[in-house]
Amino acid sequence: MTNSINDISDAKCILAIGTNTTEAHPIIGMDVRQAVHRGTRLIVANPLEVGLVEDAALWLQHRPGTDVVLLMGMMKIIVDEGLADEAFIGSRCENYAEFKESLKDYPLKLVEEITGVPGEKVTEAARMYATNKPAAILYTLGITQHTHGTDNVMALANLAMLTGNIGKPGSGVNPLRGQNNVQGACDVGALPNVYPGYQSVADEKIQKKFEAAWGARLDPKPGKTLTEIIPAAHDGKIKAIYLMGENPSLSDPDGKHVREALNRLDFFVVQDIFLSETAQFADVVLPACSFAEREGTFTNTERRVQRVRKAIEPVGVSQPDWWITCQIARHMGAKGFDFESPEAIMEEIARLTPSYGGINYKRLENGGLQWPCPTEEHPGTAILHTDIFTRGKGRFMPLTYRPPAEMPDEEYPLVLTTHRSLFQFHTGTMTRKVKGLNIFKGEERVAINPEDAKSLGINDDEMVRVVSRRGDVTAKVMITEKSPKGTVAMTFHFAETPTNELTNPAYDPVAKIPEFKVSAVRVEKVKKAAVSTAR
Amino acid sequence: MTISGTAVAGDRKLKTVSLTIDGLKVEVPEGTTVLEASVKAGIYIPTLCYHPDLEPYGGCRLCVVEIKQMRGLPTACTTPATEGMVVTTESPAINEIRRASLEMILSTHPCECLVCHRRDRCGPNDICLRSVAVDDRCVTCPSNQDCELQKVVDYLGVHELHIPRDTTPRDIDNSNPFFDFDHNRCILCARCVRTCQEITCVGAIDMANRGYNAKIAAFNDLPLFDSICRSCGECMVRCPTGALNPKEVIRSDKEVKTTCGYCGVGCSMYLGVKNGKIVGVRGDPEGPANQGRLCVKGRFGIAEFVNHQERLNMPLIRKDDKLVEASWEEALSLVAEKLGKYRGEEIAVISSAKSTNEDNYVMQKLARAVLGTNNVDHCARL
């Protein structure tokens, strides 16, 4: 997030696009609703009728994968009606003329046609966002999980810059990160192209700095992303994988392909707290302890580094992940892995990561710190880009509409979009172990519009088979108006209904994120048990 | 914080007012209620419906006070403090009114124990010499000794009821898998209703009916499980009695402050521990992201998976296509030997968005410095 969770309450207008906030980020969902109660105007843009729709002043129900058109359409109206923040654009941004020119490609009629949203609503949304300042944008995977996810994010950045809604309290472009420490994992370099603190592996100076610090020769060539690692394993190019606390067997697109890839590995190590669906493919399984049994830090969606503390002793002989990894390194004869505690690791992180430079456990005792926090005197940063953007001037990006990689056709006439339930988490490794949560949501339900159900002759609660070019799964149907005509929605929490058998691994060329939000499927009647992911 | 005439909150300067409470000079920001001003001055005023997180309500009538030049006995929780106000929080007249209000509250609450002078000496297994029914006894209530009603009864010294009790049994809604709503113990303070409207903004419950039939209910009086309730338990946290209570109440020996391991909001929380197991979770009111709030997963979805019997407790090595238990030394040596055979392009490390920064740091360091590969990623995209 460019801003902080707390300052959502300062927003006069909130655009919540591609986020089911009350299900996936329940506490932020409460904040948004409280803001609405105090008079904040809420615009929800989502193909599905998500929880926040009932609180919204305006709901834009655009077709899946048409965000760029919707947002560019809104921006054309803002420019045409003279609602752009010319002063902000003049002093903080560049490439505006070219961008303005590109908006000509998005006349309202075309926007209506592609997105399915009535023109008046697009206009009203544009005016509402541009005139109620400060305005905050909240988004999640509904924006990013597309083959044009990067374009979607750039469209949002354009919109915020166009109206000067960045760098101020209550404004900003705010991705709500999904997992407890997805922000931190990125921050400390668990990415193929950057060292900790987003320092490029291809930068020679940076490479030298890390070579000196770690006493090893380092490769300046960026590595593969997870969505490239799995196909490379399938092709036999990657022969061994060491995996910690993830469950690609259920979470990655095209599940069958993932399982084949894992089966082809010469050597596969999995480190986890449970014998997950993925761990069942492993040659060695290492027992890690849960967050309640260890010391450390998580970094939340607002870049706040917070302490994790040991409440109970590790279960069995399980060990913290850092200990296991260090032991492996030491068994391999490597130097630089003799940390005595997570605190010592954080000292090394702070030494090598400018944005974490002022972060240490002593300071964290008094509460979290938001990066960038470069020195021990620095109080942390609540709002980014207040005076200057990271690259200097904010660059407007002209964008072209690129449809999803797989559009519905005669054979696969429906769009499958994946979403999440409040009562389960990701692949359910943790939440499926909690009885009460399974009482609330214990099985997959394919959300389908009444019209689609009628034309297929399907009744509520009936077992159906959902089929894509990559595989099929069975699940019960839930007939609901919350899913628009032509779109079915499923979660991926259940091993019994591994929805990612269906999803399309086609990914965004820059971010390499798969298109979970649009896969072409068909729904058939069946009366058969669910398929299993077992080996 | 009060600084000579102006209290500074952020960059906004707030005006302050000064008033006298029980002879004590108190200075508070404008808009503060008389009740909050008294709390600040360290003066206790009994109340059951007031909660610092919620808007003033004025329902229980226990916080009545005398204010010079004001008629009657206004409720301190709904009266804003004004300049020069003179407040008396305690007098025989005030306490008489308070006791009368409290008796009305008690007339629909199990209260034989509450008003019994022996309550402190009575254990759960003692035989009651006054033949009080089991479900009328404090010692069988999960909130015993943690009950605001008990505290207020003790403070005001109510030992008998002068009005008839309504002992008609009321419903117990145990439809929610995590907490029960025992309407017999409900005193209609509406903290739960207001929490659901003001804090979570779900509005699953409201006051229904009138008089002795009044109750807290979901729409159409549905069981909570069938209502729009999201099961966050915020209502339960604010219930002053034993009406809303977790299904399993185990009081912890110690609490450890940590950060929730589910989503990216980063709620600060306390894990309650007893006999080496997690027995409860409490939101941290100081938590910058959550301000004490938690969702259903954070509050009710942690202890069970952490304590789960299927937790891996030994390293496993595949032998004859079966995973069999091994020692750490055996497992680590095997992993080190095997990983050592691959370098660069041939190997990849998948790190974790669920693990700590420190775990992820050593993983990517291992990949780059030891295995010689930049093939390191995690599920950020999934």
XYZ file of C-alpha atoms in Angstrom, chain B residues 1-381:
381
model
C -2.846 14.613 26.490
C -3.680 17.966 28.024
C -1.378 20.899 27.441
C -2.452 24.118 29.132
C -5.695 24.908 27.425
C -5.257 23.017 24.164
C -4.983 19.306 23.681
C -3.079 18.397 20.562
C -4.378 15.411 18.639
C -2.404 14.985 15.440
C -2.169 18.436 13.921
C -5.662 19.446 15.002
C -5.894 21.691 18.033
C -8.816 20.780 20.246
C -10.379 23.139 22.740
C -10.561 21.873 26.287
C -13.067 22.450 29.041
C -12.558 22.282 32.773
C -15.099 20.967 35.228
C -15.273 19.854 38.841
C -16.090 16.249 39.666
C -16.526 15.384 43.357
C -14.485 18.457 44.210
C -11.694 17.535 41.812
C -10.699 19.921 38.965
C -10.596 18.030 35.664
C -9.558 19.331 32.254
C -10.676 17.400 29.178
C -10.983 17.978 25.421
C -14.292 19.423 24.289
C -16.774 16.683 23.436
C -15.660 14.392 26.258
C -18.565 12.968 28.238
C -18.910 13.397 31.995
C -18.373 9.642 32.349
C -15.129 9.695 30.368
C -13.961 12.752 32.320
C -14.618 10.879 35.578
C -12.738 7.798 34.368
C -9.851 10.095 33.470
C -9.918 11.622 36.938
C -9.861 8.146 38.469
C -13.422 8.359 39.766
C -15.478 5.181 39.317
C -19.070 5.481 38.119
C -20.925 2.173 37.796
C -22.145 1.387 34.282
C -23.100 -1.664 32.220
C -23.996 -0.359 28.774
C -21.072 2.039 28.305
C -18.073 0.757 26.341
C -15.142 2.952 25.302
C -15.279 1.662 21.702
C -18.975 2.478 21.272
C -21.144 5.560 20.929
C -22.873 6.707 24.161
C -26.154 4.860 24.702
C -27.704 5.704 28.059
C -29.459 2.355 28.395
C -28.657 0.934 31.817
C -29.234 4.158 33.784
C -26.555 3.211 36.316
C -24.251 6.128 35.578
C -26.694 8.786 36.768
C -25.020 11.742 38.506
C -25.973 15.112 39.938
C -24.923 18.160 37.964
C -25.390 21.630 39.399
C -28.007 23.661 37.585
C -29.274 20.621 35.674
C -32.652 19.075 36.377
C -32.993 15.498 37.613
C -30.172 12.995 37.457
C -28.610 12.944 33.971
C -26.680 9.915 32.728
C -22.956 10.663 32.766
C -22.334 8.611 29.606
C -24.533 10.779 27.378
C -23.845 14.195 28.929
C -20.977 16.167 27.386
C -18.694 17.902 29.860
C -18.981 21.684 29.660
C -16.975 24.552 31.069
C -17.520 25.136 34.780
C -19.755 22.094 35.280
C -19.982 20.835 38.881
C -20.634 17.103 39.102
C -21.405 14.895 42.104
C -21.091 11.206 41.307
C -22.152 9.717 44.608
C -24.894 10.485 47.128
C -27.600 8.502 48.944
C -30.166 9.758 46.410
C -28.027 8.770 43.426
C -27.304 5.332 44.792
C -30.960 4.705 45.543
C -31.836 5.349 41.900
C -28.931 3.204 40.767
C -30.015 0.326 42.994
C -33.569 0.547 41.671
C -32.299 0.402 38.076
C -29.991 -2.481 38.932
C -32.843 -4.424 40.550
C -34.803 -4.112 37.316
C -31.823 -5.481 35.388
C -31.454 -8.310 37.892
C -35.133 -9.233 37.693
C -34.518 -10.997 34.368
C -31.010 -12.318 35.133
C -30.107 -15.379 37.232
C -29.351 -13.552 40.449
C -29.793 -15.747 43.513
C -26.028 -16.041 43.785
C -25.437 -12.467 42.708
C -27.251 -11.079 45.704
C -26.073 -13.801 48.092
C -23.611 -12.618 50.728
C -21.795 -16.000 50.649
C -20.924 -15.840 46.896
C -17.205 -15.283 47.437
C -16.909 -18.356 49.628
C -18.892 -20.663 47.330
C -17.102 -23.081 44.987
C -18.599 -24.925 41.995
C -18.849 -28.185 43.920
C -20.305 -26.776 47.112
C -23.827 -27.711 48.078
C -25.973 -24.623 48.094
C -27.776 -24.385 51.416
C -30.340 -22.099 49.843
C -31.255 -24.618 47.139
C -30.498 -22.277 44.259
C -31.040 -23.985 40.890
C -27.852 -24.870 39.018
C -28.552 -22.553 36.081
C -29.280 -19.713 38.481
C -25.845 -19.935 40.079
C -22.874 -17.702 39.357
C -20.414 -20.543 39.869
C -21.798 -22.373 36.830
C -21.535 -19.279 34.610
C -18.467 -19.084 32.325
C -18.079 -15.418 33.188
C -17.951 -15.990 36.961
C -15.444 -13.578 38.510
C -14.985 -11.969 35.110
C -18.460 -10.440 35.077
C -19.173 -6.729 35.048
C -22.642 -7.315 36.529
C -21.087 -8.976 39.570
C -18.786 -5.997 40.026
C -21.618 -3.493 39.841
C -23.811 -5.511 42.231
C -20.932 -5.659 44.690
C -20.226 -1.958 44.322
C -23.826 -0.923 44.919
C -24.394 -3.597 47.562
C -27.680 -5.061 46.342
C -28.669 -7.972 48.568
C -32.343 -8.397 47.887
C -34.812 -7.638 45.142
C -37.868 -5.554 45.908
C -39.557 -6.345 42.615
C -40.765 -9.743 41.365
C -38.367 -11.739 39.196
C -39.275 -13.019 35.760
C -37.701 -16.467 35.737
C -39.289 -17.700 32.504
C -36.591 -19.753 30.774
C -35.245 -18.016 27.671
C -33.561 -19.449 24.574
C -29.935 -20.465 24.359
C -28.694 -20.012 20.790
C -25.854 -22.485 20.372
C -26.015 -22.587 16.580
C -22.666 -20.847 16.101
C -19.767 -23.330 16.267
C -17.558 -20.955 18.264
C -19.753 -19.138 20.763
C -23.155 -19.387 22.442
C -25.761 -16.750 23.133
C -27.543 -17.546 26.412
C -30.476 -15.143 26.531
C -31.106 -16.026 30.183
C -27.979 -14.086 31.093
C -28.590 -11.169 28.737
C -29.234 -7.793 30.369
C -30.162 -6.000 27.121
C -27.320 -3.476 27.389
C -27.133 -3.650 23.563
C -23.344 -3.567 23.517
C -23.444 -6.525 21.113
C -25.992 -4.831 18.859
C -24.009 -1.615 18.798
C -20.745 -3.477 18.188
C -22.290 -5.229 15.205
C -23.538 -1.890 13.867
C -20.696 0.475 14.760
C -17.539 -1.662 14.776
C -18.076 -4.464 12.276
C -20.891 -2.698 10.391
C -22.550 -6.044 9.668
C -25.760 -5.363 11.600
C -26.628 -9.025 12.089
C -28.495 -8.452 15.362
C -30.851 -5.876 16.833
C -33.275 -5.349 19.711
C -36.565 -7.146 19.120
C -39.904 -7.066 20.950
C -40.874 -4.959 23.968
C -40.999 -5.165 27.758
C -40.240 -8.569 29.299
C -40.291 -10.064 25.794
C -37.466 -7.819 24.640
C -34.477 -9.766 23.321
C -31.467 -9.459 21.069
C -32.275 -11.224 17.835
C -31.100 -11.717 14.290
C -33.444 -10.852 11.439
C -36.640 -12.916 11.670
C -35.307 -14.346 14.958
C -33.140 -16.807 13.018
C -30.409 -18.693 14.866
C -27.138 -16.749 14.578
C -25.617 -19.389 12.306
C -28.387 -18.890 9.748
C -28.198 -15.101 9.944
C -25.752 -12.775 8.179
C -23.447 -12.929 11.252
C -19.797 -13.258 10.167
C -18.807 -14.889 13.446
C -16.017 -12.451 14.258
C -16.935 -12.581 17.955
C -16.518 -8.835 18.493
C -19.931 -8.833 20.266
C -18.785 -11.599 22.598
C -15.688 -9.630 23.555
C -17.805 -6.682 24.716
C -20.568 -8.620 26.530
C -20.524 -7.528 30.187
C -22.118 -10.772 31.451
C -22.019 -14.455 30.520
C -24.653 -14.097 27.782
C -22.175 -14.256 24.909
C -19.416 -16.713 25.623
C -17.009 -18.943 23.719
C -18.098 -22.587 23.573
C -14.974 -23.578 25.422
C -13.761 -21.309 28.183
C -10.248 -22.071 29.396
C -8.541 -19.281 31.275
C -4.929 -18.902 30.231
C -1.887 -18.811 32.516
C -0.027 -16.349 30.326
C -0.512 -14.255 27.208
C 2.053 -13.674 24.454
C 1.779 -10.764 22.046
C 2.286 -11.685 18.399
C 1.006 -11.002 14.864
C -1.741 -13.049 13.193
C -0.574 -15.610 10.637
C -3.523 -15.469 8.240
C -4.043 -12.504 5.901
C -1.940 -9.434 5.122
C -3.742 -7.024 7.461
C -1.305 -7.931 10.245
C -3.588 -7.910 13.277
C -1.724 -7.684 16.550
C -2.999 -10.300 18.999
C -2.357 -12.049 22.287
C -2.170 -15.840 22.327
C -3.435 -17.224 25.630
C -1.446 -20.242 26.818
C -2.199 -22.921 29.396
C -0.217 -26.127 29.932
C 1.847 -25.523 26.793
C -1.172 -25.181 24.506
C -2.923 -22.229 22.964
C -6.309 -21.872 24.631
C -7.463 -18.469 23.487
C -6.817 -15.451 21.305
C -7.430 -11.823 22.178
C -7.150 -8.796 19.881
C -4.522 -6.256 20.922
C -6.234 -2.887 21.505
C -2.910 -1.193 20.696
C -2.600 -3.030 17.366
C -2.018 -0.331 14.732
C -3.855 -2.201 11.970
C -6.687 -3.777 13.943
C -7.174 -1.695 17.112
C -8.222 -4.788 19.019
C -10.467 -6.245 16.345
C -10.110 -9.762 14.942
C -11.996 -11.799 12.351
C -13.393 -15.315 12.691
C -10.140 -16.949 11.525
C -7.888 -14.919 13.795
C -10.046 -15.312 16.883
C -11.289 -18.874 16.472
C -9.090 -20.433 13.783
C -5.636 -20.586 15.328
C -5.552 -22.816 18.412
C -7.062 -25.814 16.636
C -4.581 -26.006 13.760
C -1.562 -25.208 15.925
C -2.538 -27.909 18.434
C -3.695 -30.324 15.693
C -2.755 -33.986 15.958
C -1.749 -34.136 12.276
C 1.105 -31.648 12.789
C 4.342 -33.026 11.409
C 6.503 -33.887 14.378
C 9.355 -35.847 12.771
C 11.389 -35.519 9.546
C 10.241 -37.971 6.864
C 12.324 -39.653 4.157
C 10.898 -41.522 1.174
C 11.953 -45.182 1.224
C 10.353 -47.715 -1.150
C 7.863 -45.045 -2.191
C 6.743 -44.508 1.408
C 7.524 -41.578 3.684
C 9.084 -42.961 6.848
C 10.243 -41.189 10.001
C 13.898 -40.214 10.260
C 16.171 -38.258 12.575
C 17.124 -34.654 11.906
C 20.715 -35.654 11.284
C 19.726 -38.273 8.720
C 17.315 -35.937 6.944
C 19.637 -32.920 6.919
C 22.619 -34.942 5.670
C 20.529 -36.431 2.874
C 19.142 -33.049 1.823
C 22.587 -31.435 1.912
C 24.117 -34.256 -0.105
C 21.364 -34.304 -2.738
C 21.001 -30.511 -3.116
C 24.774 -30.311 -3.497
C 24.526 -32.242 -6.775
C 22.627 -29.481 -8.555
C 23.638 -25.951 -9.334
C 22.325 -22.832 -11.008
C 19.747 -23.572 -13.684
C 19.008 -27.093 -12.425
C 17.652 -26.140 -9.063
C 14.988 -23.870 -7.612
C 13.981 -22.697 -4.173
C 10.346 -21.930 -3.372
C 10.082 -19.738 -0.325
C 6.968 -18.851 1.632
C 4.612 -15.914 2.116
C 3.515 -17.572 5.367
C 6.974 -17.691 6.948
C 8.805 -14.855 8.651
C 11.128 -12.296 7.069
C 14.058 -14.048 8.692
C 13.042 -17.448 7.231
C 12.690 -15.953 3.765
C 15.972 -14.112 4.022
C 17.977 -17.249 4.765
C 16.117 -19.159 2.028
C 17.068 -16.671 -0.687
C 20.593 -16.435 0.726
C 20.884 -20.220 0.501
C 19.601 -20.164 -3.092
C 21.945 -17.423 -4.238
C 25.078 -17.902 -2.169
C 25.114 -21.699 -1.770
C 23.090 -23.226 -4.627
C 24.228 -20.550 -7.085
C 20.768 -19.823 -8.459
C 18.401 -16.883 -8.673
C 15.527 -19.350 -9.145
C 13.854 -18.268 -5.930
C 10.256 -17.176 -5.592
C 7.127 -17.672 -3.490
C 3.369 -17.582 -3.999
C 3.008 -13.774 -4.197
C 1.255 -14.208 -7.527
